[in-house]
């Protein structure tokens, strides 16, 4: 049987010197077999580790690929910050098998609104976080008692706060990512206060204010929205139409020239409106035909605005309670609609259209209506004792013809 010399590193030299004949050698039965087995086990174990490592790497790759495909699934809830891959991933080991189409992810339903709002308002809320509507809606949700308020009062508060945000800052700057500019409103006491009743929010002085109450004391609904010379800058939001009880609106001497929007067509829904004053406010756009829906309107003053090339709509003929119609210095174009004679036959006594770009001939219907009203006053339209002092002013236009005096 073969022998294997077993030495110890610490006393190898001593053993050789003291035992020249090999007396200190030990026989270890099976030592050669043990050495071969150890080598075999070592090589086998290494092979096993290599195989397991390869399997682990492959499994990791497959899992990663699986997670990668899942990352770009159709589920919009997952990883919005990563764009979907345009390269399809293999789904089968057999390239000959058809690949099943991926199942679409769940469609997320929009968060239900706490109010039944018009579609244009919902689009504004969901389309841009810093829109006046979105900010007003967020403000409404922050009111701890909003669920205890009547629906009409919630709509009223929402509309008022939308007006505040639409006319109290430059939202183009916010859209560009700049800081919110300094607020433009001059008087804001109470506005955006969740606790204070909106009827107590500060409005400003006006020659209309003494005779008009802000809110109905029983319902708490607004009747007068009077904010002249208050530094409003921006645009009039269509959500004002949600305050259907409004009778008197005064926005004179503010600045709506920064916005492209003019008078929202939705304001035609304010069927209780009796007076609307907007003069010297740099309002642009066109005069909407929906003003004809203001059949209770008595006073319409839009003097000194920028309705460039806009026409007077024929729907003014529906405003049979109208007494004052002032669109002077508004850059109006076109002709005077003959329908304006209809309210003139009834109650209209103040028509001022001077310094516009009106053309054509003064409608004969207007002269006939003026003649009829003249007969009512004993042949004289204007006298010092006249209760309603007639004003018919078409000066500084490009029209032809004459008016009854």
Short mmCIF file of C-alpha atoms in Angstrom, two decimals:
data_model
loop_
_atom_site.label_atom_id
_atom_site.label_comp_id
_atom_site.label_asym_id
_atom_site.label_seq_id
_atom_site.Cartn_x
_atom_site.Cartn_y
_atom_site.Cartn_z
CA UNK A 1 0.00 0.00 0.00
CA UNK A 2 1.29 3.47 -0.86
CA UNK A 3 2.41 5.76 1.85
CA UNK A 4 1.79 9.45 2.17
CA UNK A 5 4.08 11.62 4.17
CA UNK A 6 2.15 13.85 6.49
CA UNK A 7 4.18 16.78 7.75
CA UNK A 8 3.37 19.75 9.95
CA UNK A 9 4.57 23.13 8.83
CA UNK A 10 5.79 24.04 12.29
CA UNK A 11 8.22 21.11 12.84
CA UNK A 12 9.03 19.78 9.37
CA UNK A 13 12.80 20.26 9.69
CA UNK A 14 13.00 18.73 13.12
CA UNK A 15 11.28 15.58 12.01
CA UNK A 16 13.69 15.14 9.14
CA UNK A 17 16.72 15.59 11.34
CA UNK A 18 15.61 13.39 14.18
CA UNK A 19 14.22 10.61 12.01
CA UNK A 20 16.55 10.01 9.13
CA UNK A 21 15.12 6.57 8.59
CA UNK A 22 11.55 7.67 8.44
CA UNK A 23 10.58 6.32 11.85
CA UNK A 24 8.21 9.18 12.30
CA UNK A 25 6.26 8.45 9.10
CA UNK A 26 2.68 7.34 9.53
CA UNK A 27 0.65 5.07 7.36
CA UNK A 28 -2.82 6.47 6.50
CA UNK A 29 -4.94 3.74 4.97
CA UNK A 30 -6.91 4.95 1.91
CA UNK A 31 -5.08 8.31 1.83
CA UNK A 32 -4.74 8.27 -1.95
CA UNK A 33 -8.42 7.51 -2.40
CA UNK A 34 -9.27 10.26 0.06
CA UNK A 35 -7.25 12.76 -1.95
CA UNK A 36 -8.94 11.76 -5.21
CA UNK A 37 -12.37 11.92 -3.62
CA UNK A 38 -11.68 15.36 -2.26
CA UNK A 39 -10.66 16.58 -5.67
CA UNK A 40 -13.70 14.96 -7.26
CA UNK A 41 -16.02 16.51 -4.70
CA UNK A 42 -14.41 19.88 -5.18
CA UNK A 43 -14.75 19.74 -8.97
CA UNK A 44 -18.30 18.41 -8.75
CA UNK A 45 -19.30 21.10 -6.28
CA UNK A 46 -17.81 23.78 -8.48
CA UNK A 47 -19.72 22.42 -11.45
CA UNK A 48 -22.93 22.46 -9.45
CA UNK A 49 -22.31 26.03 -8.39
CA UNK A 50 -21.68 27.03 -12.00
CA UNK A 51 -24.88 25.35 -13.15
CA UNK A 52 -26.89 26.94 -10.33
CA UNK A 53 -25.31 30.33 -11.08
CA UNK A 54 -26.24 30.06 -14.75
CA UNK A 55 -29.78 29.05 -13.83
CA UNK A 56 -29.98 31.95 -11.35
CA UNK A 57 -28.77 34.41 -13.96
CA UNK A 58 -31.23 33.08 -16.50
CA UNK A 59 -34.05 33.21 -14.00
CA UNK A 60 -33.06 36.73 -13.02
CA UNK A 61 -33.05 37.77 -16.67
CA UNK A 62 -36.50 36.24 -17.22
CA UNK A 63 -37.89 37.87 -14.11
CA UNK A 64 -36.35 41.18 -15.14
CA UNK A 65 -37.81 40.81 -18.59
CA UNK A 66 -41.17 40.00 -17.06
CA UNK A 67 -41.00 43.01 -14.80
CA UNK A 68 -39.85 45.13 -17.73
CA UNK A 69 -42.86 44.12 -19.78
CA UNK A 70 -45.10 44.72 -16.81
CA UNK A 71 -43.53 48.13 -16.31
CA UNK A 72 -44.80 49.25 -19.67
CA UNK A 73 -48.17 47.61 -19.48
CA UNK A 74 -51.37 49.45 -20.32
CA UNK A 75 -52.15 49.97 -16.66
CA UNK A 76 -51.96 53.73 -16.28
CA UNK A 77 -51.53 53.32 -12.54
CA UNK A 78 -48.01 51.96 -12.97
CA UNK A 79 -44.88 54.01 -13.35
CA UNK A 80 -46.20 57.03 -15.15
CA UNK A 81 -42.71 58.51 -15.28
CA UNK A 82 -41.46 55.92 -17.83
CA UNK A 83 -42.57 55.98 -21.46
CA UNK A 84 -43.83 52.74 -23.02
CA UNK A 85 -41.36 50.75 -25.10
CA UNK A 86 -42.00 50.70 -28.82
CA UNK A 87 -40.29 47.28 -29.22
CA UNK A 88 -42.53 44.29 -28.44
CA UNK A 89 -41.13 41.73 -26.00
CA UNK A 90 -41.22 37.98 -26.78
CA UNK A 91 -43.84 36.09 -24.83
CA UNK A 92 -43.13 32.51 -25.90
CA UNK A 93 -40.06 30.29 -26.10
CA UNK A 94 -41.32 28.93 -29.43
CA UNK A 95 -40.97 31.62 -32.09
CA UNK A 96 -43.48 29.79 -34.23
CA UNK A 97 -46.32 30.21 -31.76
CA UNK A 98 -48.51 33.26 -32.24
CA UNK A 99 -48.11 35.89 -29.56
CA UNK A 100 -51.30 36.64 -27.69
CA UNK A 101 -52.32 40.29 -27.57
CA UNK A 102 -51.78 41.84 -24.14
CA UNK A 103 -54.94 42.41 -22.18
CA UNK A 104 -55.76 46.09 -21.73
CA UNK A 105 -55.26 47.59 -18.31
CA UNK A 106 -58.17 48.78 -16.22
CA UNK A 107 -59.80 52.03 -17.28
CA UNK A 108 -59.69 54.53 -14.45
CA UNK A 109 -62.97 56.27 -13.80
CA UNK A 110 -62.68 60.01 -13.09
CA UNK A 111 -63.13 61.10 -9.52
CA UNK A 112 -66.80 61.99 -9.00
CA UNK A 113 -67.47 65.68 -8.59
CA UNK A 114 -69.12 66.83 -5.39
CA UNK A 115 -71.21 69.21 -7.51
CA UNK A 116 -73.11 68.84 -10.74
CA UNK A 117 -70.97 71.24 -12.77
CA UNK A 118 -71.20 72.15 -16.46
CA UNK A 119 -69.04 70.17 -18.84
CA UNK A 120 -66.87 73.19 -19.70
CA UNK A 121 -66.13 73.64 -15.99
CA UNK A 122 -65.21 69.98 -15.51
CA UNK A 123 -62.83 70.19 -18.47
CA UNK A 124 -61.18 73.26 -16.95
CA UNK A 125 -60.79 71.51 -13.58
CA UNK A 126 -59.31 68.34 -15.02
CA UNK A 127 -57.23 69.99 -17.74
CA UNK A 128 -55.00 72.29 -15.72
CA UNK A 129 -54.30 72.25 -11.98
CA UNK A 130 -53.80 76.01 -11.83
CA UNK A 131 -56.90 77.01 -13.77
CA UNK A 132 -59.22 79.32 -11.80
CA UNK A 133 -61.82 76.55 -11.80
CA UNK A 134 -59.41 73.92 -10.46
CA UNK A 135 -58.17 76.22 -7.71
CA UNK A 136 -61.71 77.20 -6.75
CA UNK A 137 -62.77 73.55 -6.66
CA UNK A 138 -59.82 72.67 -4.44
CA UNK A 139 -60.73 75.55 -2.16
CA UNK A 140 -64.27 74.22 -1.96
CA UNK A 141 -63.08 70.76 -0.94
CA UNK A 142 -60.94 72.27 1.81
CA UNK A 143 -64.06 73.68 3.45
CA UNK A 144 -64.71 71.35 6.39
CA UNK A 145 -68.43 72.14 6.28
CA UNK A 146 -69.03 72.00 2.55
CA UNK A 147 -71.20 68.90 2.91
CA UNK A 148 -73.51 70.80 5.26
CA UNK A 149 -74.16 73.65 2.83
CA UNK A 150 -77.06 73.72 0.34
CA UNK A 151 -76.10 72.87 -3.22
CA UNK A 152 -77.02 76.31 -4.54
CA UNK A 153 -74.82 77.96 -1.93
CA UNK A 154 -71.93 75.66 -2.87
CA UNK A 155 -72.35 76.60 -6.53
CA UNK A 156 -72.44 80.25 -5.56
CA UNK A 157 -69.28 80.03 -3.48
CA UNK A 158 -67.53 78.09 -6.24
CA UNK A 159 -68.49 80.71 -8.85
CA UNK A 160 -67.33 83.61 -6.67
CA UNK A 161 -63.97 82.02 -5.90
CA UNK A 162 -63.52 81.18 -9.60
CA UNK A 163 -64.06 84.87 -10.35
CA UNK A 164 -61.50 85.74 -7.69
CA UNK A 165 -58.82 83.48 -9.16
CA UNK A 166 -59.67 84.43 -12.76
CA UNK A 167 -59.25 88.16 -12.11
CA UNK A 168 -56.73 88.37 -9.27
CA UNK A 169 -53.51 87.02 -10.79
CA UNK A 170 -51.74 86.44 -14.10
CA UNK A 171 -52.25 82.76 -14.81
CA UNK A 172 -50.03 82.85 -17.90
CA UNK A 173 -47.11 83.39 -15.52
CA UNK A 174 -48.20 80.45 -13.41
CA UNK A 175 -48.50 78.24 -16.49
CA UNK A 176 -44.89 79.07 -17.37
CA UNK A 177 -43.80 77.87 -13.94
CA UNK A 178 -43.04 81.28 -12.51
CA UNK A 179 -44.03 82.36 -9.03
CA UNK A 180 -47.53 83.68 -8.41
CA UNK A 181 -47.49 87.45 -8.96
CA UNK A 182 -48.75 89.98 -6.49
CA UNK A 183 -52.52 89.98 -6.18
CA UNK A 184 -54.25 92.77 -8.04
CA UNK A 185 -57.51 93.12 -6.10
CA UNK A 186 -57.66 96.20 -3.91
CA UNK A 187 -60.26 95.05 -1.43
CA UNK A 188 -60.41 91.39 -0.48
CA UNK A 189 -61.73 91.26 3.08
CA UNK A 190 -63.41 87.93 3.67
CA UNK A 191 -62.73 86.47 0.24
CA UNK A 192 -61.56 82.82 0.44
CA UNK A 193 -62.59 82.66 4.11
CA UNK A 194 -64.26 79.28 4.59
CA UNK A 195 -65.95 80.29 7.82
CA UNK A 196 -67.31 83.69 6.81
CA UNK A 197 -70.61 83.80 4.95
CA UNK A 198 -69.96 84.79 1.34
CA UNK A 199 -72.64 87.47 1.62
CA UNK A 200 -70.25 89.25 4.01
CA UNK A 201 -67.28 89.14 1.66
CA UNK A 202 -66.24 92.65 0.80
CA UNK A 203 -67.59 94.31 -2.30
CA UNK A 204 -66.85 97.92 -3.17
CA UNK A 205 -68.68 101.18 -3.31
CA UNK A 206 -70.82 102.06 -6.29
CA UNK A 207 -73.58 104.47 -7.06
CA UNK A 208 -75.73 101.38 -7.51
CA UNK A 209 -74.89 99.88 -4.15
CA UNK A 210 -77.15 101.99 -1.94
CA UNK A 211 -80.32 100.68 -3.55
CA UNK A 212 -79.33 97.05 -4.06
CA UNK A 213 -78.80 94.44 -1.38
CA UNK A 214 -76.00 91.94 -1.80
CA UNK A 215 -77.95 88.80 -0.87
CA UNK A 216 -81.49 87.72 -0.26
CA UNK A 217 -81.65 87.52 3.56
CA UNK A 218 -83.80 84.39 3.49
CA UNK A 219 -81.99 82.30 0.89
CA UNK A 220 -78.49 83.76 1.16
CA UNK A 221 -78.28 83.94 -2.64
CA UNK A 222 -76.50 86.82 -4.33
CA UNK A 223 -78.53 89.53 -6.00
CA UNK A 224 -75.75 92.12 -6.49
CA UNK A 225 -72.15 91.57 -7.50
CA UNK A 226 -70.66 95.04 -7.42
CA UNK A 227 -66.87 95.29 -7.81
CA UNK A 228 -66.07 98.51 -9.68
CA UNK A 229 -62.55 99.96 -9.58
CA UNK A 230 -61.29 97.01 -7.57
CA UNK A 231 -58.22 96.06 -9.61
CA UNK A 232 -59.75 93.06 -11.35
CA UNK A 233 -57.33 91.80 -14.02
CA UNK A 234 -57.93 88.74 -16.12
CA UNK A 235 -61.15 87.50 -17.68
CA UNK A 236 -64.76 87.01 -16.71
CA UNK A 237 -65.32 83.28 -16.12
CA UNK A 238 -68.44 81.61 -17.53
CA UNK A 239 -69.09 80.11 -14.06
CA UNK A 240 -70.73 83.40 -13.05
CA UNK A 241 -73.80 82.00 -14.76
CA UNK A 242 -74.10 79.53 -11.86
CA UNK A 243 -75.33 82.42 -9.67
CA UNK A 244 -78.68 82.47 -11.41
CA UNK A 245 -80.19 84.90 -8.89
CA UNK A 246 -77.97 87.82 -9.91
CA UNK A 247 -79.81 91.02 -10.76
CA UNK A 248 -77.10 93.68 -10.64
CA UNK A 249 -73.54 93.31 -11.88
CA UNK A 250 -71.03 96.15 -11.90
CA UNK A 251 -67.44 95.57 -13.08
CA UNK A 252 -66.74 99.08 -14.36
CA UNK A 253 -63.21 100.50 -14.50
CA UNK A 254 -61.36 97.23 -14.09
CA UNK A 255 -58.94 95.67 -16.56
CA UNK A 256 -59.96 92.67 -18.65
CA UNK A 257 -57.61 93.59 -21.49
CA UNK A 258 -55.03 90.91 -20.62
CA UNK A 259 -57.35 88.13 -21.72
CA UNK A 260 -58.52 87.15 -25.17
CA UNK A 261 -61.85 86.04 -23.80
CA UNK A 262 -64.67 88.54 -24.04
CA UNK A 263 -68.10 88.32 -22.49
CA UNK A 264 -68.84 84.61 -21.94
CA UNK A 265 -71.87 83.42 -23.87
CA UNK A 266 -72.92 81.45 -20.78
CA UNK A 267 -73.80 84.72 -19.03
CA UNK A 268 -76.91 84.80 -21.18
CA UNK A 269 -78.33 82.31 -18.66
CA UNK A 270 -78.59 85.10 -16.06
CA UNK A 271 -82.26 85.58 -16.87
CA UNK A 272 -82.92 87.69 -13.73
CA UNK A 273 -80.32 90.29 -14.67
CA UNK A 274 -81.58 93.88 -14.57
CA UNK A 275 -78.39 95.93 -14.78
CA UNK A 276 -74.95 95.14 -16.16
CA UNK A 277 -72.20 97.74 -16.13
CA UNK A 278 -68.85 97.01 -17.72
CA UNK A 279 -67.68 100.34 -19.07
CA UNK A 280 -64.00 101.33 -19.23
CA UNK A 281 -62.80 97.78 -18.54
CA UNK A 282 -60.87 97.09 -21.79
CA UNK A 283 -63.05 94.10 -22.55
CA UNK A 284 -62.25 92.44 -25.89
CA UNK A 285 -63.96 89.96 -28.14
CA UNK A 286 -67.43 90.11 -29.61
CA UNK A 287 -70.82 90.98 -28.20
CA UNK A 288 -72.54 87.61 -27.82
CA UNK A 289 -75.99 87.14 -29.28
CA UNK A 290 -77.00 85.55 -25.95
CA UNK A 291 -77.48 89.02 -24.44
CA UNK A 292 -80.92 88.84 -26.03
CA UNK A 293 -81.82 86.38 -23.26
CA UNK A 294 -81.62 89.24 -20.73
CA UNK A 295 -85.27 90.08 -21.21
CA UNK A 296 -85.50 91.68 -17.75
CA UNK A 297 -82.50 93.93 -18.34
CA UNK A 298 -83.05 97.66 -17.87
CA UNK A 299 -79.56 99.09 -18.01
CA UNK A 300 -76.70 97.92 -20.25
CA UNK A 301 -73.56 100.06 -20.08
CA UNK A 302 -70.52 98.78 -22.01
CA UNK A 303 -69.00 102.15 -22.83
CA UNK A 304 -65.27 102.41 -23.69
CA UNK A 305 -64.31 98.81 -24.37
CA UNK A 306 -62.45 97.05 -27.18
CA UNK A 307 -65.10 95.14 -29.16
CA UNK A 308 -63.07 95.65 -32.31
CA UNK A 309 -65.14 95.05 -35.48
CA UNK A 310 -67.89 93.44 -33.45
CA UNK A 311 -71.49 94.01 -34.52
CA UNK A 312 -74.53 94.90 -32.48
CA UNK A 313 -76.54 91.66 -32.45
CA UNK A 314 -80.10 91.82 -33.70
CA UNK A 315 -81.16 89.97 -30.54
CA UNK A 316 -81.27 93.34 -28.76
CA UNK A 317 -84.82 93.47 -30.07
CA UNK A 318 -85.77 90.89 -27.43
CA UNK A 319 -84.78 93.21 -24.57
CA UNK A 320 -88.14 94.96 -24.27
CA UNK A 321 -87.50 96.24 -20.73
CA UNK A 322 -84.31 98.03 -21.74
CA UNK A 323 -84.02 101.71 -20.77
CA UNK A 324 -80.29 102.45 -21.22
CA UNK A 325 -78.17 101.09 -24.08
CA UNK A 326 -74.64 102.54 -24.05
CA UNK A 327 -72.03 101.08 -26.41
CA UNK A 328 -70.18 104.29 -27.18
CA UNK A 329 -66.43 104.22 -27.88
CA UNK A 330 -66.34 100.44 -28.37
CA UNK A 331 -64.94 100.20 -31.95
CA UNK A 332 -68.15 98.59 -33.15
CA UNK A 333 -68.56 97.96 -36.88
CA UNK A 334 -71.42 97.08 -39.19
CA UNK A 335 -74.86 98.67 -39.16
CA UNK A 336 -77.43 99.46 -36.49
CA UNK A 337 -79.91 96.58 -36.45
CA UNK A 338 -83.50 97.72 -37.08
CA UNK A 339 -84.57 95.47 -34.19
CA UNK A 340 -83.24 98.12 -31.81
CA UNK A 341 -86.46 100.00 -32.56
CA UNK A 342 -88.47 97.39 -30.64
CA UNK A 343 -87.26 98.33 -27.14
CA UNK A 344 -87.24 101.96 -28.28
CA UNK A 345 -91.00 101.78 -28.77
CA UNK A 346 -91.37 100.43 -25.25
CA UNK A 347 -89.08 101.88 -22.56
CA UNK A 348 -85.70 102.62 -24.13
CA UNK A 349 -84.80 106.30 -23.81
CA UNK A 350 -80.99 106.35 -23.75
CA UNK A 351 -79.09 105.14 -26.83
CA UNK A 352 -75.44 106.14 -27.09
CA UNK A 353 -73.39 104.75 -29.99
CA UNK A 354 -70.98 107.63 -30.61
CA UNK A 355 -67.34 107.12 -31.64
CA UNK A 356 -67.67 103.75 -33.29
CA UNK A 357 -67.10 102.50 -36.82
CA UNK A 358 -70.77 102.03 -37.73
CA UNK A 359 -71.76 102.34 -41.39
CA UNK A 360 -74.92 102.29 -43.48
CA UNK A 361 -78.10 104.26 -43.06
CA UNK A 362 -79.91 104.97 -39.83
CA UNK A 363 -82.81 102.47 -39.91
CA UNK A 364 -86.18 103.97 -40.67
CA UNK A 365 -87.66 101.81 -37.92
CA UNK A 366 -85.72 103.84 -35.36
CA UNK A 367 -87.13 107.13 -36.66
CA UNK A 368 -90.65 105.71 -36.57
CA UNK A 369 -90.17 104.57 -32.98
CA UNK A 370 -88.76 107.98 -32.00
CA UNK A 371 -91.70 109.73 -33.61
CA UNK A 372 -94.12 107.54 -31.67
CA UNK A 373 -92.39 108.28 -28.38
CA UNK A 374 -92.38 111.98 -29.24
CA UNK A 375 -96.14 111.92 -29.55
CA UNK A 376 -96.34 110.38 -26.06
CA UNK A 377 -94.50 113.41 -24.65
CA UNK A 378 -96.67 115.99 -26.37
CA UNK A 379 -94.36 116.51 -29.31
CA UNK A 380 -91.20 117.15 -27.23
CA UNK A 381 -88.76 114.38 -26.36
CA UNK A 382 -86.58 116.29 -23.91
CA UNK A 383 -87.80 118.88 -21.46
CA UNK A 384 -86.40 119.98 -18.09
CA UNK A 385 -89.33 118.25 -16.40
CA UNK A 386 -89.00 115.01 -18.35
CA UNK A 387 -88.63 112.05 -16.03
CA UNK A 388 -86.66 110.15 -18.65
CA UNK A 389 -84.22 112.42 -20.46
CA UNK A 390 -83.88 111.11 -23.99
CA UNK A 391 -80.43 110.56 -25.44
CA UNK A 392 -80.05 109.35 -29.00
CA UNK A 393 -76.41 109.81 -29.95
CA UNK A 394 -74.99 108.39 -33.18
CA UNK A 395 -72.20 110.98 -33.58
CA UNK A 396 -68.72 110.26 -34.96
CA UNK A 397 -69.63 107.24 -37.06
CA UNK A 398 -69.78 106.65 -40.81
CA UNK A 399 -73.55 106.45 -41.17
CA UNK A 400 -75.92 108.48 -43.33
CA UNK A 401 -79.40 109.79 -42.63
CA UNK A 402 -80.98 111.80 -39.82
CA UNK A 403 -82.85 111.12 -36.59
CA UNK A 404 -86.07 112.56 -35.29
CA UNK A 405 -85.36 115.22 -32.68
#
